[in-house]
Structure formats: C-alpha cells, structure tokens
C-alpha cells in the first residue's frame, strides 16, 4: 500500500497522454446518464445484489436478477449497459461535430479525428484484454472498446457524409434488415441442421470461428465479434439521430415537446423490438436486430428522463455523483485493470467490514470499492482532467 500514491501518479501521467483540461459546456444529462450506466459495472451491481441477499425482499431479489447477463436469448437490465454506452456516444457526436464546424475544422481533419478515435478505442481494447502479455495465440482480439470504437466510427462516417435524417434512418434500418436476413437464411456450414440463432448455427458466430484470430470469449462464439459490428452501427446511429433531434433550436421545437417525441419514439422502438423478437430473438451476444430496437427504445426512455429532469427542469445537484463518473467513464473502465482498487478498499475498510457478519461482505465490499473508485475520479474532476479519446 505504500506504493499506492506512486502508482496513482503513474496512472494519471499515462492517462494525461490522452487527456486535456476542459472547461467547455456540456449536455449535463448525457454525462449523468453515462455515469449512471458505468455505476453498475464499477460496484453498483454488487451493492444491490448484496442488499437482496441481506433482506430477501422480493423487489430487491428481482433487481438482483436483472444484474446478471442472460445465458443466450432474452433480456435483463445488465444486458443494456454496453449498448446504452454506445447509444450515448452516438448522441454526443452531432454536438462535437457542430463545434468542430463552428471552429472551421477541415473535412480532412474531421475524417482523421473520427478514424483516429475509432482505432484508438480498438487499441485500448487490446490493452484492456492484456496484449502487453504478448501471448498472441491465446489473446482475445475482440473487445467491448473495440466494438464501441468501430461501430461509432462507421456510424460517424455515415452521419458526416449525409446531410438529413432520412438517409441516416435508411442506413440504420438497412443494417438491421441485412443482419436479420444474414442470420435467418445463411447457415453455419460447420454445424449443419442446427438452430440458426444458436451459437453453433449462427452465421455470425461461424464467421468469427473462421476469421477472428486468437481466443473467442465463448469458445465457439464471441459477443464482440466481427459481423456484430453491423447492427451495432445502427445502435450508434440511433444515438446520433437522437442528438441531432435534441440539437434543434427551441423556437422550432420546445424542450418539453422534444422530450415527449423522444418518449414516443422510444415506445415505438420497444414495440418493434418485441414484435421482431418473435422471428429474431432478442439476444445481446448476437446483438440481434430485435435487441437493437428494444434496447434502443429503452435507451431513449432513459435519456428522455435524464434530459427532462436535468436539462429541461434544471434539477441538477442530485446528478453530481453520476456526472463525476460519466466525465471519465473510459478512465475508470481502464483504471480498474491498472489499479487494484479492491486491495485499496480492503486496506482502508477491511478492518471495519470484518466487524460485520459474513452475509454483509458483498454489500460492504462493493460499497467500499465504489468509494475508492469514485474518489479516484473525483480527484481527476477536481483537477479538471478528463479522458479525451
């Protein structure tokens, strides 16, 4: 533990390679929603699972069930965390693009920034998965950050090269229909006669077995595989279309009406996803077209709630906890691989936690982990240092 301050300085120094001090105004609801999303994977799920175990209350037991991924088909809240993050990244792009155009950034430089960001996220995904161990044969090349980077990059290139919403919507729908047709009608040759929506029989999984090097997450499939990028582009485009809509001037459409239309769009997408589920199951691992619509609708409803409360009604103080996380979401995602927050929380709170019965361990350990992780992010926030990828 005596080395922790030194390690912290090293991490901050490394992150500063990609960070910059920032004072720019932001859509605070986006930062809060991003922080809310990340909260569940930096200890939040353990807090509620621990509470459910302690109390046995039916509502908490139901919520604890929502904090574990489904095995294959189906949906729980935890399956939403990844696509919600990509959706939020999509919302941000029209705002950053508008600022770049105000600064008269050239198209060449914009292309460079888009492609650089996408490929940098792929590289960070490699680092997160442990490429520095140089065990390339058993290395997993697919990653969450890689999926976000490539899907966002292709969506941003489409958005950048189209001027109106209609062609962007056509691209979004086109990707989903194409992916559905591919899944429904093209079998996996190495598992003939199997369900085409199973890990064995799905063509996307077969494509990864054939072309994705290294280790697959699920041995015969990878939830962040190659062809799954296609529907993920639609997830990012849905976010970009949402950002484009929110950016409309108030004199054209008031904030309350914007919120109402976003809610209606979210409900429509949920219905489409449920209907599509009858022929193409909602499945996070496949990133099925029905999954994109269903989760896209839920993401719209969540964003509408945060947007209305924080940016329309201006009730902001409550969101500070989430904003601190949201402003450095990728930072904490990567830092958890570099800094042993568990060792730190155990050093500081282990003795206190030891006074409680063993049944309290998950709840208290997760709470301590959140305290340490949030404190690290608050330190960066106070220094006005934010990760810029």
XYZ file of C-alpha atoms in Angstrom:
389
model
C 0.000 0.000 0.000
C 2.922 2.337 0.491
C 3.332 2.305 -3.308
C -0.253 3.387 -3.985
C 0.430 7.166 -4.283
C 3.280 6.392 -6.696
C 1.027 4.070 -8.745
C -1.695 6.738 -8.811
C 0.759 9.313 -10.161
C 1.901 6.870 -12.853
C -1.710 6.196 -13.931
C -2.549 9.907 -14.044
C 0.602 10.570 -16.076
C -0.252 7.833 -18.586
C -3.847 8.991 -18.886
C -2.628 12.539 -19.486
C -1.204 11.324 -22.787
C -4.804 11.286 -23.971
C -6.312 13.833 -21.581
C -6.772 17.538 -21.598
C -8.084 20.105 -19.173
C -11.597 21.112 -20.126
C -13.982 23.899 -19.228
C -16.428 23.501 -22.114
C -20.178 23.471 -21.531
C -21.794 20.075 -21.967
C -25.230 18.496 -22.031
C -25.170 17.508 -18.365
C -27.843 14.836 -18.746
C -25.500 12.924 -21.067
C -22.673 12.942 -18.533
C -25.065 11.891 -15.766
C -26.592 9.101 -17.848
C -23.138 7.863 -18.861
C -22.142 7.857 -15.190
C -25.342 6.028 -14.238
C -24.519 3.431 -16.889
C -20.957 2.923 -15.648
C -22.017 2.856 -11.993
C -23.344 -0.677 -12.416
C -20.017 -2.121 -13.575
C -17.800 -0.419 -11.005
C -19.501 -1.912 -7.958
C -23.114 -0.805 -8.184
C -24.393 -4.257 -9.068
C -22.643 -5.771 -6.029
C -24.315 -3.260 -3.708
C -27.807 -4.255 -4.814
C -27.064 -7.971 -5.066
C -25.701 -7.748 -1.523
C -28.801 -5.875 -0.343
C -31.038 -8.518 -1.914
C -29.111 -11.263 -0.147
C -29.335 -9.421 3.174
C -33.017 -8.510 3.095
C -34.620 -11.167 0.910
C -37.108 -8.536 -0.251
C -38.898 -9.621 -3.480
C -38.264 -6.319 -5.265
C -34.532 -6.412 -4.489
C -34.373 -10.098 -5.476
C -35.964 -9.210 -8.801
C -33.464 -6.375 -9.304
C -30.537 -8.627 -8.346
C -31.679 -10.997 -11.108
C -31.564 -8.051 -13.516
C -27.854 -7.585 -12.729
C -26.664 -10.852 -14.301
C -26.445 -11.366 -18.068
C -28.856 -13.851 -19.623
C -27.261 -17.048 -20.895
C -28.400 -16.558 -24.517
C -31.854 -15.391 -25.662
C -33.780 -12.911 -23.532
C -33.068 -9.652 -21.778
C -32.235 -8.235 -18.362
C -31.136 -4.723 -17.382
C -27.448 -5.723 -17.244
C -27.575 -6.518 -20.987
C -28.342 -2.848 -21.589
C -25.193 -1.339 -20.111
C -22.954 -1.867 -23.148
C -25.402 -0.726 -25.889
C -26.524 2.223 -23.756
C -22.913 3.429 -23.625
C -22.648 3.196 -27.426
C -26.009 4.967 -27.778
C -24.751 7.805 -25.551
C -21.528 8.049 -27.571
C -23.755 8.455 -30.618
C -25.768 11.288 -29.037
C -22.551 13.200 -28.333
C -21.297 13.167 -31.916
C -23.663 15.753 -33.515
C -22.735 18.202 -30.747
C -18.981 17.696 -31.198
C -19.358 17.841 -34.991
C -21.242 21.147 -34.747
C -18.475 22.604 -32.536
C -15.820 21.462 -34.993
C -17.657 23.117 -37.857
C -18.015 26.321 -35.846
C -14.219 26.270 -35.479
C -13.940 25.707 -39.255
C -12.126 22.396 -38.866
C -11.446 20.985 -42.334
C -13.170 17.846 -43.593
C -9.778 16.151 -43.832
C -9.115 16.817 -40.146
C -12.612 15.645 -39.207
C -12.087 12.371 -41.061
C -8.778 11.982 -39.253
C -10.369 12.622 -35.843
C -13.187 10.143 -36.458
C -10.935 7.354 -37.696
C -8.290 8.068 -35.048
C -10.863 7.821 -32.266
C -12.289 4.578 -33.592
C -8.920 2.892 -34.000
C -7.623 4.221 -30.679
C -10.548 2.573 -28.903
C -9.699 -0.696 -30.667
C -6.108 -0.319 -29.431
C -7.268 0.434 -25.877
C -9.452 -2.661 -26.105
C -6.326 -4.687 -26.899
C -4.576 -3.164 -23.890
C -7.568 -3.898 -21.646
C -7.600 -7.532 -22.797
C -3.912 -7.924 -21.935
C -1.996 -7.646 -25.185
C 1.069 -6.463 -23.242
C 1.496 -10.054 -22.038
C 2.440 -10.834 -25.693
C 0.621 -14.180 -25.604
C -0.845 -13.652 -29.069
C -2.030 -17.231 -29.608
C -4.371 -17.102 -26.611
C -5.118 -13.391 -26.815
C -8.723 -12.233 -27.276
C -8.780 -9.622 -30.046
C -12.473 -8.762 -29.785
C -13.385 -6.325 -27.007
C -16.067 -4.006 -25.686
C -13.967 -0.933 -26.506
C -13.213 -2.303 -29.957
C -16.921 -2.785 -30.690
C -17.668 0.737 -29.467
C -14.797 2.215 -31.482
C -15.606 0.557 -34.818
C -19.397 0.850 -34.592
C -19.148 4.512 -33.571
C -16.551 5.229 -36.275
C -18.621 3.782 -39.133
C -21.774 5.451 -37.836
C -19.955 8.783 -37.552
C -18.673 8.478 -41.131
C -22.229 7.823 -42.346
C -23.594 10.731 -40.314
C -20.824 13.021 -41.535
C -21.474 12.178 -45.195
C -25.263 12.578 -45.064
C -26.986 15.904 -44.515
C -30.510 14.934 -43.473
C -32.188 12.476 -41.123
C -33.903 10.410 -43.844
C -30.769 8.799 -45.373
C -29.378 8.200 -41.883
C -32.579 6.381 -40.908
C -32.387 4.333 -44.121
C -28.818 3.284 -43.282
C -29.906 2.377 -39.736
C -32.848 0.239 -40.884
C -30.841 -1.244 -43.752
C -28.136 -2.591 -41.436
C -30.736 -4.207 -39.173
C -32.645 -5.872 -42.016
C -29.437 -7.085 -43.671
C -28.188 -8.594 -40.407
C -31.538 -10.305 -39.805
C -31.575 -11.816 -43.311
C -27.988 -12.998 -42.838
C -28.831 -14.635 -39.520
C -32.133 -16.144 -40.628
C -31.203 -17.534 -44.030
C -27.447 -18.210 -44.091
C -26.477 -21.335 -42.104
C -23.194 -22.118 -40.372
C -21.548 -24.830 -42.522
C -19.640 -26.407 -39.620
C -22.841 -27.121 -37.637
C -25.392 -28.134 -40.319
C -29.008 -28.521 -39.263
C -28.681 -26.534 -36.020
C -30.776 -23.540 -34.951
C -29.537 -20.519 -36.908
C -29.978 -18.338 -33.841
C -27.825 -20.600 -31.663
C -24.101 -20.141 -31.011
C -23.380 -23.213 -33.136
C -25.685 -22.473 -36.037
C -25.478 -18.692 -36.338
C -23.524 -17.438 -39.342
C -22.030 -14.517 -37.410
C -20.580 -16.949 -34.852
C -19.302 -19.145 -37.691
C -17.659 -16.096 -39.281
C -15.794 -15.413 -36.033
C -14.692 -19.039 -35.757
C -13.340 -18.741 -39.285
C -11.748 -15.297 -39.326
C -11.336 -13.902 -35.789
C -7.806 -14.756 -34.594
C -6.833 -15.718 -31.078
C -9.244 -16.804 -28.368
C -13.026 -16.434 -28.613
C -14.823 -15.394 -25.445
C -17.324 -18.258 -25.619
C -15.037 -20.796 -27.328
C -17.367 -21.122 -30.362
C -18.617 -17.529 -30.399
C -17.616 -14.048 -29.289
C -20.227 -11.472 -28.191
C -17.997 -8.694 -29.570
C -17.246 -10.468 -32.851
C -16.837 -9.126 -36.376
C -20.277 -9.203 -38.021
C -21.967 -7.983 -34.840
C -20.460 -4.592 -35.661
C -23.115 -4.237 -38.397
C -26.175 -3.916 -36.096
C -24.038 -2.065 -33.525
C -23.590 0.683 -36.139
C -27.374 1.085 -36.005
C -27.201 1.467 -32.224
C -24.698 4.310 -32.645
C -26.788 5.846 -35.447
C -29.873 5.804 -33.214
C -27.876 7.829 -30.704
C -26.704 10.247 -33.390
C -30.253 10.725 -34.669
C -31.309 11.441 -31.082
C -28.524 14.003 -30.684
C -29.465 15.620 -33.995
C -33.091 15.875 -32.820
C -32.177 17.355 -29.415
C -29.983 19.975 -31.105
C -32.989 21.568 -32.833
C -33.491 25.184 -31.859
C -36.072 25.921 -29.175
C -38.013 28.218 -31.493
C -38.574 25.238 -33.798
C -39.480 22.778 -31.063
C -39.669 23.356 -27.313
C -37.785 21.173 -24.831
C -40.963 19.642 -23.394
C -42.188 18.637 -26.844
C -38.754 17.219 -27.649
C -38.977 15.063 -24.546
C -42.467 13.881 -25.473
C -41.405 12.931 -29.004
C -38.351 11.097 -27.654
C -40.605 9.091 -25.321
C -42.967 8.231 -28.190
C -40.032 7.152 -30.363
C -38.700 5.026 -27.503
C -42.055 3.268 -27.043
C -42.321 2.597 -30.794
C -38.816 1.085 -30.861
C -39.630 -1.152 -27.872
C -42.770 -2.419 -29.641
C -40.811 -3.047 -32.866
C -38.168 -4.926 -30.884
C -40.767 -7.112 -29.166
C -42.505 -7.885 -32.471
C -39.187 -8.664 -34.190
C -38.302 -10.871 -31.226
C -40.925 -13.379 -32.441
C -38.790 -14.197 -35.507
C -35.324 -12.950 -34.463
C -34.856 -13.379 -30.694
C -33.633 -10.524 -28.524
C -30.044 -11.571 -27.868
C -27.160 -9.420 -26.631
C -24.429 -11.890 -27.613
C -25.661 -11.828 -31.234
C -26.540 -8.097 -30.978
C -29.693 -9.124 -32.839
C -31.761 -6.584 -34.747
C -34.619 -7.023 -32.265
C -32.133 -6.362 -29.448
C -31.019 -3.103 -31.130
C -34.621 -1.869 -31.399
C -35.708 -2.981 -27.926
C -32.640 -1.623 -26.127
C -32.646 1.468 -28.334
C -36.180 2.187 -27.147
C -35.236 1.695 -23.508
C -32.179 3.906 -24.008
C -34.384 6.641 -25.460
C -36.709 6.454 -22.453
C -33.803 6.640 -20.010
C -32.215 9.542 -21.865
C -35.593 11.321 -22.015
C -35.922 11.023 -18.237
C -32.408 12.344 -17.553
C -32.717 15.065 -20.209
C -36.070 16.315 -18.900
C -35.070 16.385 -15.225
C -31.529 17.742 -15.638
C -31.511 19.914 -18.759
C -35.153 20.975 -19.047
C -36.281 21.305 -15.413
C -32.693 22.153 -14.315
C -32.722 19.815 -11.286
C -29.004 19.066 -11.402
C -27.497 18.789 -7.941
C -28.642 15.189 -7.418
C -26.781 14.097 -10.563
C -23.302 15.208 -9.425
C -22.355 11.715 -8.219
C -23.070 10.264 -11.670
C -21.550 13.218 -13.557
C -18.169 12.645 -11.889
C -18.238 9.057 -13.182
C -19.608 9.999 -16.589
C -16.957 12.599 -17.338
C -14.242 9.947 -17.015
C -16.116 6.747 -17.835
C -13.432 5.202 -20.055
C -10.825 6.253 -17.493
C -12.403 4.180 -14.732
C -13.037 1.301 -17.135
C -9.323 1.147 -17.965
C -8.054 2.098 -14.500
C -9.741 -0.934 -12.969
C -7.284 -3.025 -14.988
C -4.291 -0.984 -13.810
C -5.039 -0.089 -10.185
C -6.064 -2.717 -7.647
C -8.997 -0.811 -6.156
C -10.037 -3.915 -4.232
C -6.693 -4.024 -2.394
C -7.005 -0.328 -1.582
C -10.587 -0.622 -0.339
C -9.665 -3.684 1.721
C -6.697 -1.813 3.239
C -8.855 1.160 4.207
C -12.134 -0.560 5.093
C -11.297 -4.255 5.563
C -10.997 -3.994 9.319
C -14.324 -2.185 9.639
C -16.044 -4.669 7.318
C -14.639 -7.518 9.427
C -16.801 -6.367 12.351
C -19.943 -7.282 10.427
C -21.367 -10.785 9.810
C -20.107 -12.532 6.656
C -23.509 -12.056 5.000
C -22.735 -8.321 4.796
C -19.497 -8.830 2.834
C -20.741 -8.344 -0.728
C -22.717 -5.238 0.120
C -19.935 -3.603 2.159
C -17.061 -4.621 -0.140
C -18.920 -3.280 -3.179
C -19.727 -0.045 -1.355
C -16.070 0.369 -0.340
C -14.982 -0.293 -3.926
C -17.349 2.401 -5.204
C -15.998 4.858 -2.608
C -12.400 4.279 -3.750
C -13.210 4.329 -7.469
C -15.369 7.441 -7.163
C -12.702 9.137 -5.050
C -10.142 8.494 -7.785
C -12.495 10.037 -10.370
C -13.274 12.969 -8.077
C -9.535 13.652 -7.811
C -9.388 13.891 -11.626
C -12.555 16.004 -11.653
C -11.076 18.487 -9.177
C -8.007 18.763 -11.388
C -10.337 19.326 -14.408
C -8.706 16.366 -16.151
C -10.876 14.280 -18.464
C -10.014 11.461 -20.830
C -10.175 12.551 -24.471
C -10.154 9.663 -26.928
